Short mmCIF file of C-alpha atoms in Angstrom, two decimals:
data_model
loop_
_atom_site.label_atom_id
_atom_site.label_comp_id
_atom_site.label_asym_id
_atom_site.label_seq_id
_atom_site.Cartn_x
_atom_site.Cartn_y
_atom_site.Cartn_z
CA UNK P 51 9.67 -17.06 0.89
CA UNK P 52 10.60 -16.54 4.54
CA UNK P 53 11.33 -12.87 4.03
CA UNK P 54 7.87 -12.37 2.55
CA UNK P 55 6.24 -13.80 5.68
CA UNK P 56 8.31 -11.60 7.96
CA UNK P 57 7.52 -8.44 5.99
CA UNK P 58 3.77 -8.96 5.93
CA UNK P 59 2.35 -9.29 9.44
CA UNK P 60 -0.50 -6.80 9.38
CA UNK P 61 -3.30 -8.83 7.79
CA UNK P 62 -5.17 -10.47 10.66
CA UNK P 63 -8.80 -11.14 11.40
CA UNK P 64 -9.26 -7.68 12.86
CA UNK P 65 -8.50 -5.99 9.56
CA UNK P 66 -11.60 -4.60 7.88
CA UNK P 67 -11.94 -4.46 4.10
CA UNK P 68 -12.36 -1.06 2.48
CA UNK P 69 -14.59 -0.60 -0.56
CA UNK P 70 -12.73 -0.89 -3.84
CA UNK P 71 -12.54 1.74 -6.54
CA UNK P 72 -14.53 -0.54 -8.79
CA UNK P 73 -17.42 -1.30 -6.48
CA UNK P 74 -17.67 1.61 -4.09
CA UNK P 75 -20.49 4.06 -4.68
CA UNK P 76 -18.98 7.37 -5.62
CA UNK P 77 -20.28 10.68 -4.42
CA UNK P 78 -21.85 11.34 -7.79
CA UNK P 79 -24.14 8.37 -7.45
CA UNK P 80 -24.81 8.20 -3.73
CA UNK P 81 -27.98 9.31 -2.02
CA UNK P 82 -26.27 12.61 -1.31
CA UNK P 83 -25.21 13.03 -4.90
CA UNK P 84 -28.47 12.67 -6.77
CA UNK P 85 -27.89 15.92 -8.63
CA UNK P 86 -25.21 14.13 -10.65
CA UNK P 87 -27.91 12.18 -12.42
CA UNK P 88 -29.02 9.19 -10.36
CA UNK P 89 -32.25 10.05 -8.55
CA UNK P 90 -33.58 8.05 -5.67
CA UNK P 91 -37.08 6.61 -6.15
CA UNK P 92 -37.54 7.07 -2.41
CA UNK P 93 -38.37 10.39 -0.75
CA UNK P 94 -35.61 12.20 1.06
CA UNK P 95 -35.69 11.91 4.82
CA UNK P 96 -37.28 15.03 6.22
CA UNK P 97 -39.59 16.17 8.95
CA UNK P 98 -42.54 14.64 7.07
CA UNK P 99 -41.24 11.09 7.53
CA UNK P 100 -42.24 9.56 10.88
CA UNK P 101 -39.27 8.91 13.11
CA UNK P 102 -40.05 5.20 13.42
CA UNK P 103 -39.81 4.80 9.61
CA UNK P 104 -36.47 6.53 9.11
CA UNK P 105 -34.43 3.39 9.68
CA UNK P 106 -36.59 1.56 7.14
CA UNK P 107 -36.18 4.41 4.66
CA UNK P 108 -32.40 4.24 5.01
CA UNK P 109 -32.44 0.49 4.57
CA UNK P 110 -34.75 0.69 1.56
CA UNK P 111 -32.41 3.20 -0.06
CA UNK P 112 -29.56 0.74 0.51
CA UNK P 113 -31.56 -1.96 -1.24
CA UNK P 114 -32.26 0.39 -4.14
CA UNK P 115 -28.52 0.87 -4.60
CA UNK P 116 -27.96 -2.90 -4.36
CA UNK P 117 -30.39 -3.47 -7.25
CA UNK P 118 -27.63 -2.53 -9.71
CA UNK P 119 -23.85 -2.70 -9.68
CA UNK P 120 -21.73 0.31 -8.80
CA UNK P 121 -20.38 0.38 -12.35
CA UNK P 122 -23.93 0.52 -13.71
CA UNK P 123 -24.84 3.32 -11.33
CA UNK P 124 -21.77 5.28 -12.34
CA UNK P 125 -22.63 4.80 -16.03
CA UNK P 126 -26.24 5.95 -15.47
CA UNK P 127 -25.05 9.06 -13.66
CA UNK P 128 -22.33 9.88 -16.20
CA UNK P 129 -24.69 9.46 -19.18
CA UNK P 130 -27.36 11.65 -17.61
CA UNK P 131 -24.77 14.33 -16.85
CA UNK P 132 -23.51 14.13 -20.43
CA UNK P 133 -27.04 14.53 -21.80
CA UNK P 134 -27.97 17.34 -19.41
CA UNK P 135 -24.80 19.27 -20.21
CA UNK P 136 -25.48 18.97 -23.93
CA UNK P 137 -29.06 20.20 -23.46
CA UNK P 138 -27.84 23.18 -21.45
CA UNK P 139 -25.34 24.19 -24.13
CA UNK P 140 -28.05 24.01 -26.78
CA UNK P 141 -30.58 26.02 -24.74
CA UNK P 142 -32.77 22.93 -24.53
CA UNK P 143 -34.47 21.44 -21.52
CA UNK P 144 -33.72 17.89 -20.40
CA UNK P 145 -37.06 17.75 -18.58
CA UNK P 146 -39.76 16.82 -19.32
CA UNK P 147 -38.65 14.10 -21.75
CA UNK P 148 -38.93 15.16 -25.38
CA UNK P 149 -38.27 12.45 -28.01
CA UNK P 150 -37.23 15.12 -30.53
CA UNK P 151 -34.56 16.43 -28.15
CA UNK P 152 -33.32 12.91 -27.49
CA UNK P 153 -33.25 12.26 -31.25
CA UNK P 154 -31.09 15.33 -31.77
CA UNK P 155 -28.84 14.25 -28.91
CA UNK P 156 -28.09 10.80 -30.31
CA UNK P 157 -27.52 12.45 -33.70
CA UNK P 158 -24.93 14.70 -32.07
CA UNK P 159 -23.33 11.65 -30.44
CA UNK P 160 -23.08 9.89 -33.79
CA UNK P 161 -21.67 12.93 -35.57
CA UNK P 162 -19.12 13.83 -32.92
CA UNK P 163 -20.69 17.18 -32.08
CA UNK P 164 -21.87 16.63 -28.51
CA UNK P 165 -19.43 19.31 -27.31
CA UNK P 166 -21.50 21.51 -29.56
CA UNK P 167 -21.44 25.24 -29.94
CA UNK P 168 -22.65 27.58 -27.26
CA UNK P 169 -25.85 29.40 -28.22
CA UNK P 170 -25.04 32.80 -29.66
CA UNK P 171 -21.43 31.95 -30.44
CA UNK P 172 -20.08 33.00 -33.82
CA UNK P 173 -19.00 30.41 -36.32
CA UNK P 174 -15.73 28.83 -35.32
CA UNK P 175 -15.94 30.16 -31.79
CA UNK P 176 -16.99 28.19 -28.75
CA UNK P 177 -17.19 24.94 -30.69
CA UNK P 178 -15.18 21.84 -30.01
CA UNK P 179 -14.85 18.73 -32.09
CA UNK P 180 -15.33 15.42 -30.31
CA UNK P 181 -14.87 11.84 -31.43
CA UNK P 182 -18.12 10.29 -32.71
CA UNK P 183 -19.55 7.72 -30.33
CA UNK P 184 -19.78 4.12 -31.44
CA UNK P 185 -23.20 2.59 -32.00
CA UNK P 186 -22.85 0.54 -28.81
CA UNK P 187 -22.04 3.69 -26.81
CA UNK P 188 -25.05 5.52 -28.27
CA UNK P 189 -27.31 2.57 -27.43
CA UNK P 190 -25.93 2.55 -23.89
CA UNK P 191 -26.55 6.29 -23.50
CA UNK P 192 -30.08 5.83 -24.75
CA UNK P 193 -30.64 2.96 -22.34
CA UNK P 194 -29.39 5.17 -19.52
CA UNK P 195 -31.90 7.87 -20.46
CA UNK P 196 -34.64 5.25 -20.65
CA UNK P 197 -33.78 4.29 -17.07
CA UNK P 198 -33.21 7.79 -15.70
CA UNK P 199 -36.44 9.34 -16.89
CA UNK P 200 -38.79 6.90 -15.11
CA UNK P 201 -36.86 7.47 -11.89
CA UNK P 202 -38.08 11.06 -12.20
CA UNK P 203 -41.63 9.79 -12.77
CA UNK P 204 -41.43 10.97 -16.39
CA UNK P 205 -41.02 7.96 -18.71
CA UNK P 206 -39.44 8.35 -22.12
CA UNK P 207 -41.15 6.88 -25.20
CA UNK P 208 -38.13 5.21 -26.76
CA UNK P 209 -40.29 3.83 -29.59
CA UNK P 210 -41.22 7.34 -30.75
CA UNK P 211 -40.22 7.73 -34.38
CA UNK P 212 -38.02 10.73 -33.55
CA UNK P 213 -35.81 8.33 -31.61
CA UNK P 214 -36.40 4.91 -33.20
CA UNK P 215 -35.98 6.07 -36.80
CA UNK P 216 -32.85 8.09 -36.06
CA UNK P 217 -31.32 5.19 -34.14
CA UNK P 218 -32.09 2.78 -37.01
CA UNK P 219 -30.35 5.16 -39.41
CA UNK P 220 -27.34 5.43 -37.09
CA UNK P 221 -27.08 1.64 -36.93
CA UNK P 222 -27.28 1.29 -40.72
CA UNK P 223 -24.70 4.02 -41.27
CA UNK P 224 -22.17 3.47 -38.51
CA UNK P 225 -22.58 -0.11 -37.27
CA UNK P 226 -19.34 -2.11 -37.28
CA UNK P 227 -18.41 -5.65 -36.24
CA UNK P 228 -17.74 -5.95 -32.51
CA UNK P 229 -14.11 -5.57 -31.49
CA UNK P 230 -13.37 -8.65 -29.47
CA UNK P 231 -10.35 -9.01 -27.26
CA UNK P 232 -7.78 -11.57 -28.36
CA UNK P 233 -7.83 -14.86 -26.47
CA UNK P 234 -4.88 -15.79 -24.28
CA UNK P 235 -4.10 -19.42 -25.01
CA UNK P 236 -2.35 -21.80 -22.56
CA UNK P 237 1.08 -21.35 -24.14
CA UNK P 238 0.62 -17.58 -23.92
CA UNK P 239 -0.40 -17.79 -20.26
CA UNK P 240 2.58 -19.97 -19.33
CA UNK P 241 4.93 -17.47 -20.96
CA UNK P 242 3.22 -14.63 -19.09
CA UNK P 243 3.59 -16.43 -15.76
CA UNK P 244 7.33 -16.77 -16.36
CA UNK P 245 7.67 -12.98 -16.42
CA UNK P 246 6.36 -12.63 -12.84
CA UNK P 247 8.62 -12.45 -9.79
CA UNK P 248 8.00 -15.67 -7.85
CA UNK P 249 9.75 -14.31 -4.74
CA UNK P 250 7.60 -11.20 -4.29
CA UNK P 251 4.13 -10.63 -2.88
CA UNK P 252 3.06 -8.82 -6.02
CA UNK P 253 4.29 -11.66 -8.19
CA UNK P 254 2.41 -14.23 -6.09
CA UNK P 255 -0.77 -12.18 -6.27
CA UNK P 256 -0.52 -11.58 -10.02
CA UNK P 257 0.16 -15.27 -10.68
CA UNK P 258 -2.95 -16.26 -8.73
CA UNK P 259 -5.07 -13.65 -10.49
CA UNK P 260 -4.03 -14.77 -13.98
CA UNK P 261 -4.50 -18.45 -13.26
CA UNK P 262 -7.81 -18.15 -11.42
CA UNK P 263 -9.13 -15.74 -14.07
CA UNK P 264 -8.21 -18.12 -16.89
CA UNK P 265 -9.23 -21.42 -15.29
CA UNK P 266 -12.47 -19.97 -13.96
CA UNK P 267 -13.33 -18.05 -17.11
CA UNK P 268 -14.00 -15.07 -14.86
CA UNK P 269 -14.70 -11.44 -15.66
CA UNK P 270 -12.25 -8.96 -14.18
CA UNK P 271 -14.84 -7.68 -11.68
CA UNK P 272 -15.47 -11.28 -10.60
CA UNK P 273 -11.76 -11.82 -9.99
CA UNK P 274 -11.27 -8.77 -7.80
CA UNK P 275 -14.70 -9.16 -6.19
CA UNK P 276 -13.76 -12.42 -4.48
CA UNK P 277 -13.54 -12.75 -0.69
CA UNK P 278 -11.82 -15.43 1.34
CA UNK P 279 -15.14 -16.56 2.80
CA UNK P 280 -18.86 -15.98 2.79
CA UNK P 281 -20.21 -12.66 4.12
CA UNK P 282 -16.75 -11.22 4.70
CA UNK P 283 -17.50 -7.89 3.02
CA UNK P 284 -20.55 -6.01 1.78
CA UNK P 285 -19.06 -5.18 -1.61
CA UNK P 286 -17.83 -8.69 -2.44
CA UNK P 287 -19.21 -10.54 -5.46
CA UNK P 288 -18.44 -14.02 -4.17
CA UNK P 289 -16.05 -16.17 -2.17
CA UNK P 290 -13.68 -19.09 -2.50
CA UNK P 291 -13.37 -22.48 -0.81
CA UNK P 292 -10.17 -24.50 -1.22
CA UNK P 293 -11.03 -28.21 -1.27
CA UNK P 294 -8.97 -31.36 -1.76
CA UNK P 295 -9.75 -31.64 -5.45
CA UNK P 296 -9.83 -27.99 -6.34
CA UNK P 297 -11.22 -24.53 -5.78
CA UNK P 298 -14.94 -23.82 -5.48
CA UNK P 299 -16.00 -20.26 -6.25
CA UNK P 300 -19.48 -18.99 -5.45
CA UNK P 301 -20.37 -15.92 -7.51
CA UNK P 302 -23.24 -13.46 -7.50
CA UNK P 303 -24.10 -12.48 -11.06
CA UNK P 304 -26.79 -10.54 -12.86
CA UNK P 305 -29.14 -13.51 -12.92
CA UNK P 306 -28.40 -14.92 -9.48
CA UNK P 307 -25.82 -17.10 -7.79
CA UNK P 308 -23.67 -19.68 -9.55
CA UNK P 309 -20.77 -21.95 -8.67
CA UNK P 310 -17.51 -22.19 -10.59
CA UNK P 311 -15.33 -25.24 -10.09
CA UNK P 312 -11.59 -24.94 -10.72
CA UNK P 313 -9.72 -28.24 -10.62
CA UNK P 314 -6.07 -28.60 -9.68
CA UNK P 315 -3.53 -28.28 -12.48
CA UNK P 316 -1.09 -30.90 -13.75
CA UNK P 317 1.79 -29.14 -11.96
CA UNK P 318 2.17 -26.54 -9.21
CA UNK P 319 3.68 -24.12 -11.72
CA UNK P 320 0.38 -23.82 -13.58
CA UNK P 321 -2.08 -24.81 -10.85
CA UNK P 322 -4.56 -22.03 -9.98
CA UNK P 323 -5.37 -23.71 -6.66
CA UNK P 324 -1.72 -23.89 -5.60
CA UNK P 325 -1.11 -20.30 -6.75
CA UNK P 326 -4.09 -19.03 -4.76
CA UNK P 327 -3.01 -20.95 -1.68
CA UNK P 328 0.52 -19.53 -1.88
CA UNK P 329 -0.80 -15.99 -2.18
CA UNK P 330 -3.09 -16.43 0.85
CA UNK P 331 -0.29 -18.01 2.90
CA UNK P 332 2.48 -15.49 2.26
CA UNK P 333 0.15 -12.48 2.29
CA UNK P 334 -1.15 -13.74 5.67
CA UNK P 335 -4.78 -13.31 4.64
CA UNK P 336 -7.48 -14.49 7.01
CA UNK P 337 -10.59 -12.53 6.20
CA UNK P 338 -11.87 -10.01 3.67
CA UNK P 339 -10.97 -9.42 0.00
CA UNK P 340 -8.84 -12.06 -1.68
CA UNK P 341 -6.90 -9.81 -4.05
CA UNK P 342 -5.57 -6.60 -2.49
CA UNK P 343 -3.11 -3.85 -3.14
CA UNK P 344 0.53 -4.54 -2.39
CA UNK P 345 2.02 -1.46 -0.73
CA UNK P 346 5.30 -0.19 0.75
CA UNK P 347 7.29 -1.00 -2.38
CA UNK P 348 5.95 -4.53 -2.46
CA UNK P 349 6.64 -5.48 1.15
CA UNK P 350 3.13 -5.25 2.63
CA UNK P 351 -0.43 -6.14 1.70
CA UNK P 352 -3.07 -3.53 2.45
CA UNK P 353 -6.71 -4.09 3.40
CA UNK P 354 -8.15 -2.46 0.26
CA UNK P 355 -9.69 -4.54 -2.51
CA UNK P 356 -7.89 -4.31 -5.82
CA UNK P 357 -9.57 -2.23 -8.52
CA UNK P 358 -10.91 -4.44 -11.32
CA UNK P 359 -9.08 -2.32 -13.90
CA UNK P 360 -5.84 -3.68 -12.46
CA UNK P 361 -6.68 -7.03 -14.05
CA UNK P 362 -6.62 -5.47 -17.52
CA UNK P 363 -3.38 -3.64 -16.71
CA UNK P 364 -1.81 -6.86 -15.45
CA UNK P 365 -2.78 -8.74 -18.62
CA UNK P 366 -1.40 -6.02 -20.89
CA UNK P 367 1.83 -5.81 -18.88
CA UNK P 368 2.40 -9.57 -18.91
CA UNK P 369 1.52 -9.90 -22.60
CA UNK P 370 4.14 -7.32 -23.54
CA UNK P 371 6.76 -8.79 -21.22
CA UNK P 372 6.19 -12.32 -22.56
CA UNK P 373 6.27 -11.25 -26.21
CA UNK P 374 2.80 -12.60 -26.95
CA UNK P 375 1.90 -11.69 -30.55
CA UNK P 376 5.32 -10.15 -30.94
CA UNK P 377 4.66 -9.81 -34.67
CA UNK P 378 2.43 -6.82 -33.91
CA UNK P 379 3.38 -3.30 -32.75
CA UNK P 380 3.21 -2.70 -28.99
CA UNK P 381 0.33 -0.27 -29.33
CA UNK P 382 -1.71 -2.84 -31.24
CA UNK P 383 -0.99 -5.56 -28.68
CA UNK P 384 -2.20 -3.28 -25.90
CA UNK P 385 -5.47 -2.86 -27.76
CA UNK P 386 -5.92 -6.56 -28.46
CA UNK P 387 -5.45 -7.89 -24.94
CA UNK P 388 -7.27 -7.06 -21.70
CA UNK P 389 -8.96 -8.76 -18.77
CA UNK P 390 -11.52 -10.41 -21.05
CA UNK P 391 -8.69 -12.21 -22.86
CA UNK P 392 -8.48 -14.67 -19.95
CA UNK P 393 -12.17 -15.55 -20.22
CA UNK P 394 -11.95 -15.90 -23.99
CA UNK P 395 -8.81 -18.00 -23.57
CA UNK P 396 -10.56 -20.70 -21.58
CA UNK P 397 -13.45 -20.86 -24.03
CA UNK P 398 -11.03 -21.09 -26.97
CA UNK P 399 -8.68 -23.72 -25.58
CA UNK P 400 -10.65 -26.12 -23.33
CA UNK P 401 -11.02 -29.32 -25.39
CA UNK P 402 -14.19 -30.52 -23.69
CA UNK P 403 -17.86 -30.71 -24.52
CA UNK P 404 -19.19 -27.23 -25.17
CA UNK P 405 -21.81 -27.46 -22.44
CA UNK P 406 -19.11 -27.62 -19.75
CA UNK P 407 -17.51 -24.42 -21.04
CA UNK P 408 -20.94 -22.81 -21.18
CA UNK P 409 -21.56 -23.70 -17.54
CA UNK P 410 -18.14 -22.43 -16.44
CA UNK P 411 -18.66 -19.07 -18.11
CA UNK P 412 -22.23 -18.80 -16.82
CA UNK P 413 -23.77 -18.37 -20.27
CA UNK P 414 -27.46 -19.02 -20.83
CA UNK P 415 -26.91 -20.25 -24.40
CA UNK P 416 -24.31 -22.15 -26.39
CA UNK P 417 -24.42 -19.40 -29.00
CA UNK P 418 -23.02 -16.90 -26.50
CA UNK P 419 -20.24 -19.33 -25.57
CA UNK P 420 -19.28 -19.73 -29.24
CA UNK P 421 -18.71 -15.99 -29.48
CA UNK P 422 -15.89 -16.40 -26.99
CA UNK P 423 -14.14 -19.10 -28.99
CA UNK P 424 -11.64 -17.02 -30.94
CA UNK P 425 -9.15 -19.31 -32.62
CA UNK P 426 -9.90 -22.93 -31.74
CA UNK P 427 -12.72 -23.61 -34.21
CA UNK P 428 -11.58 -21.53 -37.17
CA UNK P 429 -11.47 -23.72 -40.29
CA UNK P 430 -11.89 -26.88 -38.17
CA UNK P 431 -14.85 -27.75 -40.37
CA UNK P 432 -13.95 -27.17 -44.01
CA UNK P 433 -17.16 -26.84 -45.99
CA UNK P 434 -15.19 -26.19 -49.17
CA UNK P 435 -13.69 -29.71 -49.12
CA UNK P 436 -16.92 -31.17 -47.80
CA UNK P 437 -18.63 -29.79 -50.90
CA UNK P 438 -16.13 -31.60 -53.13
CA UNK P 439 -13.84 -28.70 -54.09
#
């Protein structure tokens, strides 16, 4: 590992963390980009605002943005833009809110005709077929509209029959079972770890990410949102503390703060604590984001936080390289596995009381935890035999 240490000397305490692609506020959803669909409930700073209140106005706007995640803000903005564009093509107005217009919009989403046909265009001209949205996507778009309209001081009556009845019909017609990601079980994870280069910075980082994601039952945004310590960055979602008996992670979630305890493994080869320590040591990390981009053909570690989508890409890459579910075509395996497979893997394989798994995953109910248990409990209780057959 000596050559790794020599190559990576630029990560000291003076290095400042840059916002990641997954958590930075894009121009479309910033205070300057409200036209993209995310209005500010605060007035714009202008001559009418007293000078002594301008700092407070700026700070209040910052708190408004902090009320929701960057991904949520991007989704709100994108959905409003999608709806507004559809209204414009149909010669309809997006404001004020009209339940009948919204009902037509979700119908178009369900039928795959949101690209629509420009008003006045002849049949077959100016139209474009689009893929019908899933029920979950339509419900998300509707939720986005239900949020966006009140921000413009014009609430939408989502219970209006023009919306509620159409949505009920869409659910009855198009609803399908949820497509869950396949769980990565311990034997799968060990095989995936063997495909990583143990002598490279990227391999050390990827090993730590897979192990900490699995053992902690973390979401991909929680993995890449970690800092080395408390208050290191503004965009961090939590921080780590390496203790004698394991790794303590403090996370900020939707419902508040929670702690995740990751104990040491039975061997260094599969120990998430040892893997994390090796990554920190050879990457020469002191402060800021824990998982960062490896640059210069793998010889240096940059200051930027890793995008959370890289977790999904890493999982897919390692699954293919390790031959996990090799009985399936490559395209199918890419669909089955993603970042969530690590979280589902812990829930499916940890042979402990269910309440401990529930606590680790941060679920409010045991029922939610059971949804993550993919393979472990199937046919464990055989009611057919229990009934005497």
